[in-house]
Structures are given as structure tokens and as C-alpha cells.
Amino acid sequence: MRAYSEVLKVPGLARIIFSQLIARFPAGMMSLGILMHMEHLHGSYSAAGLVLAAFSVGMATAGPFITRLLSRFGTLTVLLVTAAISAGALLLLATQAVPLWVDLLAGIVAGAATPPVTPTVRTLYPRMVPQRLLSPLFSFDAALQEIIWVFGPVLVVSLVALAGTGVTLLVTIAIQFFGAVLFILNLEVRRLRIPPTTRKLGRVLRKPPVLLSVVISAMFIGGFSAVEAGVVGTFGEGALEAGIVLAVSAIGSLVGGFAIGSRGIAPWSVAIRLTVVLAGMVIALPMTEVFGLSIALFIAGLGTAPALAAFSAIIAGTVKFADTPEAYAWIGTGQLLGAAVGSALAGVCIDAVGGVGGVWVGAVMVAIAAAIAAIFRRHQPDLRHGIGDPPDTAPIELPR
């Protein structure tokens, strides 16, 4: 815990962490909000899964392009413009009863214009703390973001039960826009200067640790998206039980992140942490009650934040500063494509066999992720002795 206290003593860092947490809070609400609202409008989890997949594909496709604009137009302009466009497209989803193909297009636009808060803040972190504190900071960030998954799902299902799916989605949109503005108000964010990269788009994927992180995290997040849909399918739209189960899973991730988050990353770390996740999902397969599913997904959650922290640390330790926004964007792209595939497959399986179908999809995807991490462990860096100094620097302009 000493490392975490050192992190929080860095001037301005606690403010940055809080504001980016608010900006990212809708991530814990958006998937369920879109899934429930589209199922309510179109009467099918398959249709709802397609719209959610369109949203994820839009975000995944545009992510690397949007992050490269940060160095060209600056964080202020990019964050404000994307927040406005995304909010407009989401408003169409929330307020208009339109054909499915229109909702699919709106989902793509909303996803593509999602403000790039995560790549921005993870690029900013190495400029604010000593390199020896980066691994604990990434772990702290990954663990703390589980607050999103503790309260987000519960808030969504509670609002759906009280006010309906449309109002719930409107609340989610408002939080996303307000959070983006709050994040932008930080002087450190507005004055972050990212040097233009000399590499072509996608060249950073030639680094084996980056490519592995993209592929593994895609399967991992896809698996959790499938399980999330499976839990909703098990208990039904607006059921508080679904929110409780997902919140307990997030609490497990919070516990896991704080318990082992300060440990260095070894070549075996990702595989071991994903194996913990897989074990919980396998236990969840025969479960249909709140208690059993909660215990199983709590176990799965113990490996979640540590795995996410490992991906961030790997990027920080292997990629030049000018290329880190794009690298983090590719991680996001992989995760979102995985979520799109997981959601779509889960929707079909839920319609066919019920909520357990989504859990099966999730377990298979996480098993593949763990196997890849184990097989290609030699291509993952050994960061047990620290992340090291970044090759390039671009200082933040501080107020005079």
C-alpha cells in the first residue's frame, strides 16, 4: 500500500484520476443501457446485440485514427468535438423509434466518436510520475475503475426499473458528456503535447508485446462482455439481480487489483491472471441463482484488474512516447472488437439456450486468451524490476 500512497502524493494526480474516472464511468453503463433499450424497442436480444456490436465496432475502427489526431489538433479540440458528436448519435438511439438499420448506423457513429479519454490519460501518466511508480499507478487505475463496474450496472438496472430504458440511456449520455468536459478542465490535460509520430498507422503493431496485448485483451474483454449479456439474459431486463451479480464481480476485481497490483509484471503474469478469470467463469456455468453466480464471478473478477493493469504496463514499457496513444488505442480497438464479437455471439446463444449460453461464450473466449498468453509468454517483457525510462519525452507545459 506504500506505493499507492506515494502515487496519490504526486501533485495534481488525484484530481486527474478522479476526473478521468467520471469521464469513463459511462463505460459501466453504456453496454447494458444500449442492450436493454434496443431489446425493448426491437424485442430481440439478437437485434440488441447487433446494435451494441455496431457501437463497439465504430469505436474500435476509429480509435487509432482519433488518437493520432491528438498530436495534430490537441487534446482540447479532439475531446470536445468527439464528445459532442457521440452525444448526438446516442440521443438518436435513446429518443427515436427507428428501423434497426438506422440504429445500427447511429451506433457506429456514437462509438466512433467516443472521446479518447483512456488513451489520453494513460499517455499522460508517465509524464506525471517517476518510472518506478508507473506499475503501481496502472494497477491502482485498473483497480479503481472497477468502481465503474460496481455502481454502473446497478445504476442502469435500477434506473430501468424506475424510469424505463430510454431515460436510463439519456442519463448515461449526460454523464459521458459531463465527464468529458470535467476531464478537459484539467490544465495538465489541455497542455499535454504529444509529438507527431514518424511511423505509419499500424506500424506499432509490429512490436510482438503490443500485438499480443491487442489479441489477448480482445478475447478477454469479449469473454466478459458475453458473460455480462448472459447474466442479463438469465435474470431478464431491468432485474436488480443482474446488477448485483455484475457489481460483485467488479468488487472481486477491485480486491484483486489492490492485492497484487503493485507486483511487477513477468512473462507468465498475464496467463496466470487470466487463468483465475477462467476458473471463475467455469464455476459460473451451472449457476442460475444470484448467490452462486455472485461467488463464481467474484472469483473471476480477482484476475480482471490485474490483467488490465498488465496490458497498460506492457505498453508503457515497450513503446516510445509518441506512439503510446496509438498503442493504447489499438488495445482499446482489440477489446472493443472482442466485445462486439462476444456480445453478438452471446445474443444468439441467449436466444437459443438462455443466459447460460452467454457464459459459455465467455468461458471459451477467456480460455483462448489464457492459452495465447501462455504459449507466447517469451514475447512478453519482464518488468519485475520496473518499467524503465521511456525512450522519448514530451514535457507538459506547466502554468507560470
JSON list of N, CA and C in Angstrom, two decimals, residues 14-56:
[
{"chain": "A", "resi": 14, "resn": "ALA", "atom": "N", "xyz": [-4.23, 13.00, -8.12]},
{"chain": "A", "resi": 14, "resn": "ALA", "atom": "CA", "xyz": [-5.52, 12.57, -7.58]},
{"chain": "A", "resi": 14, "resn": "ALA", "atom": "C", "xyz": [-6.67, 13.24, -8.33]},
{"chain": "A", "resi": 15, "resn": "ARG", "atom": "N", "xyz": [-6.49, 14.51, -8.67]},
{"chain": "A", "resi": 15, "resn": "ARG", "atom": "CA", "xyz": [-7.52, 15.23, -9.44]},
{"chain": "A", "resi": 15, "resn": "ARG", "atom": "C", "xyz": [-7.70, 14.63, -10.83]},
{"chain": "A", "resi": 16, "resn": "ILE", "atom": "N", "xyz": [-6.58, 14.29, -11.48]},
{"chain": "A", "resi": 16, "resn": "ILE", "atom": "CA", "xyz": [-6.65, 13.67, -12.80]},
{"chain": "A", "resi": 16, "resn": "ILE", "atom": "C", "xyz": [-7.36, 12.32, -12.72]},
{"chain": "A", "resi": 17, "resn": "ILE", "atom": "N", "xyz": [-6.99, 11.52, -11.73]},
{"chain": "A", "resi": 17, "resn": "ILE", "atom": "CA", "xyz": [-7.59, 10.20, -11.57]},
{"chain": "A", "resi": 17, "resn": "ILE", "atom": "C", "xyz": [-9.10, 10.32, -11.36]},
{"chain": "A", "resi": 18, "resn": "PHE", "atom": "N", "xyz": [-9.51, 11.26, -10.51]},
{"chain": "A", "resi": 18, "resn": "PHE", "atom": "CA", "xyz": [-10.94, 11.42, -10.23]},
{"chain": "A", "resi": 18, "resn": "PHE", "atom": "C", "xyz": [-11.71, 11.85, -11.48]},
{"chain": "A", "resi": 19, "resn": "SER", "atom": "N", "xyz": [-11.19, 12.83, -12.19]},
{"chain": "A", "resi": 19, "resn": "SER", "atom": "CA", "xyz": [-11.91, 13.36, -13.35]},
{"chain": "A", "resi": 19, "resn": "SER", "atom": "C", "xyz": [-12.00, 12.33, -14.48]},
{"chain": "A", "resi": 20, "resn": "GLN", "atom": "N", "xyz": [-10.92, 11.58, -14.71]},
{"chain": "A", "resi": 20, "resn": "GLN", "atom": "CA", "xyz": [-10.98, 10.57, -15.77]},
{"chain": "A", "resi": 20, "resn": "GLN", "atom": "C", "xyz": [-11.89, 9.41, -15.37]},
{"chain": "A", "resi": 21, "resn": "LEU", "atom": "N", "xyz": [-12.00, 9.17, -14.06]},
{"chain": "A", "resi": 21, "resn": "LEU", "atom": "CA", "xyz": [-12.92, 8.13, -13.59]},
{"chain": "A", "resi": 21, "resn": "LEU", "atom": "C", "xyz": [-14.37, 8.51, -13.90]},
{"chain": "A", "resi": 22, "resn": "ILE", "atom": "N", "xyz": [-14.71, 9.78, -13.69]},
{"chain": "A", "resi": 22, "resn": "ILE", "atom": "CA", "xyz": [-16.05, 10.25, -14.04]},
{"chain": "A", "resi": 22, "resn": "ILE", "atom": "C", "xyz": [-16.27, 10.17, -15.55]},
{"chain": "A", "resi": 23, "resn": "ALA", "atom": "N", "xyz": [-15.26, 10.56, -16.31]},
{"chain": "A", "resi": 23, "resn": "ALA", "atom": "CA", "xyz": [-15.39, 10.55, -17.77]},
{"chain": "A", "resi": 23, "resn": "ALA", "atom": "C", "xyz": [-15.57, 9.14, -18.31]},
{"chain": "A", "resi": 24, "resn": "ARG", "atom": "N", "xyz": [-14.97, 8.16, -17.64]},
{"chain": "A", "resi": 24, "resn": "ARG", "atom": "CA", "xyz": [-15.07, 6.77, -18.09]},
{"chain": "A", "resi": 24, "resn": "ARG", "atom": "C", "xyz": [-16.22, 6.01, -17.45]},
{"chain": "A", "resi": 25, "resn": "PHE", "atom": "N", "xyz": [-16.93, 6.65, -16.51]},
{"chain": "A", "resi": 25, "resn": "PHE", "atom": "CA", "xyz": [-18.00, 5.96, -15.79]},
{"chain": "A", "resi": 25, "resn": "PHE", "atom": "C", "xyz": [-19.07, 5.38, -16.72]},
{"chain": "A", "resi": 26, "resn": "PRO", "atom": "N", "xyz": [-19.45, 6.08, -17.80]},
{"chain": "A", "resi": 26, "resn": "PRO", "atom": "CA", "xyz": [-20.47, 5.51, -18.69]},
{"chain": "A", "resi": 26, "resn": "PRO", "atom": "C", "xyz": [-20.08, 4.18, -19.31]},
{"chain": "A", "resi": 27, "resn": "ALA", "atom": "N", "xyz": [-18.80, 3.83, -19.28]},
{"chain": "A", "resi": 27, "resn": "ALA", "atom": "CA", "xyz": [-18.40, 2.52, -19.81]},
{"chain": "A", "resi": 27, "resn": "ALA", "atom": "C", "xyz": [-19.08, 1.39, -19.06]},
{"chain": "A", "resi": 28, "resn": "GLY", "atom": "N", "xyz": [-19.37, 1.61, -17.78]},
{"chain": "A", "resi": 28, "resn": "GLY", "atom": "CA", "xyz": [-20.06, 0.60, -16.99]},
{"chain": "A", "resi": 28, "resn": "GLY", "atom": "C", "xyz": [-21.56, 0.62, -17.18]},
{"chain": "A", "resi": 29, "resn": "MET", "atom": "N", "xyz": [-22.06, 1.61, -17.91]},
{"chain": "A", "resi": 29, "resn": "MET", "atom": "CA", "xyz": [-23.50, 1.74, -18.13]},
{"chain": "A", "resi": 29, "resn": "MET", "atom": "C", "xyz": [-23.91, 1.56, -19.58]},
{"chain": "A", "resi": 30, "resn": "MET", "atom": "N", "xyz": [-23.01, 1.95, -20.50]},
{"chain": "A", "resi": 30, "resn": "MET", "atom": "CA", "xyz": [-23.40, 2.06, -21.90]},
{"chain": "A", "resi": 30, "resn": "MET", "atom": "C", "xyz": [-23.82, 0.73, -22.50]},
{"chain": "A", "resi": 31, "resn": "SER", "atom": "N", "xyz": [-23.04, -0.32, -22.27]},
{"chain": "A", "resi": 31, "resn": "SER", "atom": "CA", "xyz": [-23.34, -1.61, -22.88]},
{"chain": "A", "resi": 31, "resn": "SER", "atom": "C", "xyz": [-24.71, -2.12, -22.44]},
{"chain": "A", "resi": 32, "resn": "LEU", "atom": "N", "xyz": [-24.92, -2.14, -21.12]},
{"chain": "A", "resi": 32, "resn": "LEU", "atom": "CA", "xyz": [-26.21, -2.60, -20.62]},
{"chain": "A", "resi": 32, "resn": "LEU", "atom": "C", "xyz": [-27.34, -1.67, -21.04]},
{"chain": "A", "resi": 33, "resn": "GLY", "atom": "N", "xyz": [-27.07, -0.34, -21.03]},
{"chain": "A", "resi": 33, "resn": "GLY", "atom": "CA", "xyz": [-28.10, 0.62, -21.42]},
{"chain": "A", "resi": 33, "resn": "GLY", "atom": "C", "xyz": [-28.54, 0.43, -22.86]},
{"chain": "A", "resi": 34, "resn": "ILE", "atom": "N", "xyz": [-27.57, 0.29, -23.77]},
{"chain": "A", "resi": 34, "resn": "ILE", "atom": "CA", "xyz": [-27.91, 0.07, -25.18]},
{"chain": "A", "resi": 34, "resn": "ILE", "atom": "C", "xyz": [-28.58, -1.28, -25.36]},
{"chain": "A", "resi": 35, "resn": "LEU", "atom": "N", "xyz": [-28.04, -2.32, -24.71]},
{"chain": "A", "resi": 35, "resn": "LEU", "atom": "CA", "xyz": [-28.59, -3.67, -24.84]},
{"chain": "A", "resi": 35, "resn": "LEU", "atom": "C", "xyz": [-30.06, -3.71, -24.40]},
{"chain": "A", "resi": 36, "resn": "MET", "atom": "N", "xyz": [-30.35, -3.14, -23.25]},
{"chain": "A", "resi": 36, "resn": "MET", "atom": "CA", "xyz": [-31.72, -3.18, -22.73]},
{"chain": "A", "resi": 36, "resn": "MET", "atom": "C", "xyz": [-32.67, -2.33, -23.57]},
{"chain": "A", "resi": 37, "resn": "HIS", "atom": "N", "xyz": [-32.21, -1.13, -23.98]},
{"chain": "A", "resi": 37, "resn": "HIS", "atom": "CA", "xyz": [-33.09, -0.24, -24.74]},
{"chain": "A", "resi": 37, "resn": "HIS", "atom": "C", "xyz": [-33.39, -0.81, -26.12]},
{"chain": "A", "resi": 38, "resn": "MET", "atom": "N", "xyz": [-32.38, -1.36, -26.78]},
{"chain": "A", "resi": 38, "resn": "MET", "atom": "CA", "xyz": [-32.61, -1.94, -28.10]},
{"chain": "A", "resi": 38, "resn": "MET", "atom": "C", "xyz": [-33.46, -3.20, -28.02]},
{"chain": "A", "resi": 39, "resn": "GLU", "atom": "N", "xyz": [-33.27, -4.00, -26.97]},
{"chain": "A", "resi": 39, "resn": "GLU", "atom": "CA", "xyz": [-34.13, -5.18, -26.80]},
{"chain": "A", "resi": 39, "resn": "GLU", "atom": "C", "xyz": [-35.57, -4.76, -26.55]},
{"chain": "A", "resi": 40, "resn": "HIS", "atom": "N", "xyz": [-35.74, -3.67, -25.80]},
{"chain": "A", "resi": 40, "resn": "HIS", "atom": "CA", "xyz": [-37.09, -3.15, -25.53]},
{"chain": "A", "resi": 40, "resn": "HIS", "atom": "C", "xyz": [-37.75, -2.65, -26.82]},
{"chain": "A", "resi": 41, "resn": "LEU", "atom": "N", "xyz": [-36.98, -1.98, -27.68]},
{"chain": "A", "resi": 41, "resn": "LEU", "atom": "CA", "xyz": [-37.54, -1.43, -28.91]},
{"chain": "A", "resi": 41, "resn": "LEU", "atom": "C", "xyz": [-37.77, -2.50, -29.98]},
{"chain": "A", "resi": 42, "resn": "HIS", "atom": "N", "xyz": [-36.82, -3.41, -30.13]},
{"chain": "A", "resi": 42, "resn": "HIS", "atom": "CA", "xyz": [-36.87, -4.37, -31.23]},
{"chain": "A", "resi": 42, "resn": "HIS", "atom": "C", "xyz": [-37.34, -5.76, -30.80]},
{"chain": "A", "resi": 43, "resn": "GLY", "atom": "N", "xyz": [-37.43, -6.00, -29.48]},
{"chain": "A", "resi": 43, "resn": "GLY", "atom": "CA", "xyz": [-37.97, -7.26, -29.00]},
{"chain": "A", "resi": 43, "resn": "GLY", "atom": "C", "xyz": [-37.09, -8.47, -29.20]},
{"chain": "A", "resi": 44, "resn": "SER", "atom": "N", "xyz": [-35.78, -8.28, -29.31]},
{"chain": "A", "resi": 44, "resn": "SER", "atom": "CA", "xyz": [-34.87, -9.40, -29.56]},
{"chain": "A", "resi": 44, "resn": "SER", "atom": "C", "xyz": [-33.49, -9.09, -29.02]},
{"chain": "A", "resi": 45, "resn": "TYR", "atom": "N", "xyz": [-32.92, -10.05, -28.29]},
{"chain": "A", "resi": 45, "resn": "TYR", "atom": "CA", "xyz": [-31.55, -9.88, -27.83]},
{"chain": "A", "resi": 45, "resn": "TYR", "atom": "C", "xyz": [-30.57, -9.94, -29.00]},
{"chain": "A", "resi": 46, "resn": "SER", "atom": "N", "xyz": [-30.93, -10.66, -30.06]},
{"chain": "A", "resi": 46, "resn": "SER", "atom": "CA", "xyz": [-30.06, -10.70, -31.23]},
{"chain": "A", "resi": 46, "resn": "SER", "atom": "C", "xyz": [-29.93, -9.33, -31.86]},
{"chain": "A", "resi": 47, "resn": "ALA", "atom": "N", "xyz": [-31.07, -8.63, -32.03]},
{"chain": "A", "resi": 47, "resn": "ALA", "atom": "CA", "xyz": [-31.05, -7.27, -32.58]},
{"chain": "A", "resi": 47, "resn": "ALA", "atom": "C", "xyz": [-30.29, -6.32, -31.65]},
{"chain": "A", "resi": 48, "resn": "ALA", "atom": "N", "xyz": [-30.55, -6.46, -30.35]},
{"chain": "A", "resi": 48, "resn": "ALA", "atom": "CA", "xyz": [-29.86, -5.60, -29.38]},
{"chain": "A", "resi": 48, "resn": "ALA", "atom": "C", "xyz": [-28.36, -5.85, -29.41]},
{"chain": "A", "resi": 49, "resn": "GLY", "atom": "N", "xyz": [-27.95, -7.12, -29.53]},
{"chain": "A", "resi": 49, "resn": "GLY", "atom": "CA", "xyz": [-26.53, -7.45, -29.60]},
{"chain": "A", "resi": 49, "resn": "GLY", "atom": "C", "xyz": [-25.88, -6.88, -30.85]},
{"chain": "A", "resi": 50, "resn": "LEU", "atom": "N", "xyz": [-26.63, -6.82, -31.96]},
{"chain": "A", "resi": 50, "resn": "LEU", "atom": "CA", "xyz": [-26.09, -6.25, -33.19]},
{"chain": "A", "resi": 50, "resn": "LEU", "atom": "C", "xyz": [-25.84, -4.75, -33.04]},
{"chain": "A", "resi": 51, "resn": "VAL", "atom": "N", "xyz": [-26.77, -4.03, -32.41]},
{"chain": "A", "resi": 51, "resn": "VAL", "atom": "CA", "xyz": [-26.58, -2.59, -32.21]},
{"chain": "A", "resi": 51, "resn": "VAL", "atom": "C", "xyz": [-25.41, -2.34, -31.28]},
{"chain": "A", "resi": 52, "resn": "LEU", "atom": "N", "xyz": [-25.31, -3.12, -30.22]},
{"chain": "A", "resi": 52, "resn": "LEU", "atom": "CA", "xyz": [-24.18, -2.97, -29.30]},
{"chain": "A", "resi": 52, "resn": "LEU", "atom": "C", "xyz": [-22.87, -3.30, -30.01]},
{"chain": "A", "resi": 53, "resn": "ALA", "atom": "N", "xyz": [-22.91, -4.31, -30.87]},
{"chain": "A", "resi": 53, "resn": "ALA", "atom": "CA", "xyz": [-21.72, -4.65, -31.65]},
{"chain": "A", "resi": 53, "resn": "ALA", "atom": "C", "xyz": [-21.35, -3.52, -32.60]},
{"chain": "A", "resi": 54, "resn": "ALA", "atom": "N", "xyz": [-22.36, -2.88, -33.22]},
{"chain": "A", "resi": 54, "resn": "ALA", "atom": "CA", "xyz": [-22.10, -1.75, -34.12]},
{"chain": "A", "resi": 54, "resn": "ALA", "atom": "C", "xyz": [-21.43, -0.60, -33.36]},
{"chain": "A", "resi": 55, "resn": "PHE", "atom": "N", "xyz": [-21.90, -0.33, -32.16]},
{"chain": "A", "resi": 55, "resn": "PHE", "atom": "CA", "xyz": [-21.29, 0.70, -31.31]},
{"chain": "A", "resi": 55, "resn": "PHE", "atom": "C", "xyz": [-19.83, 0.35, -31.03]},
{"chain": "A", "resi": 56, "resn": "SER", "atom": "N", "xyz": [-19.56, -0.89, -30.68]},
{"chain": "A", "resi": 56, "resn": "SER", "atom": "CA", "xyz": [-18.21, -1.32, -30.36]},
{"chain": "A", "resi": 56, "resn": "SER", "atom": "C", "xyz": [-17.31, -1.29, -31.59]}
]
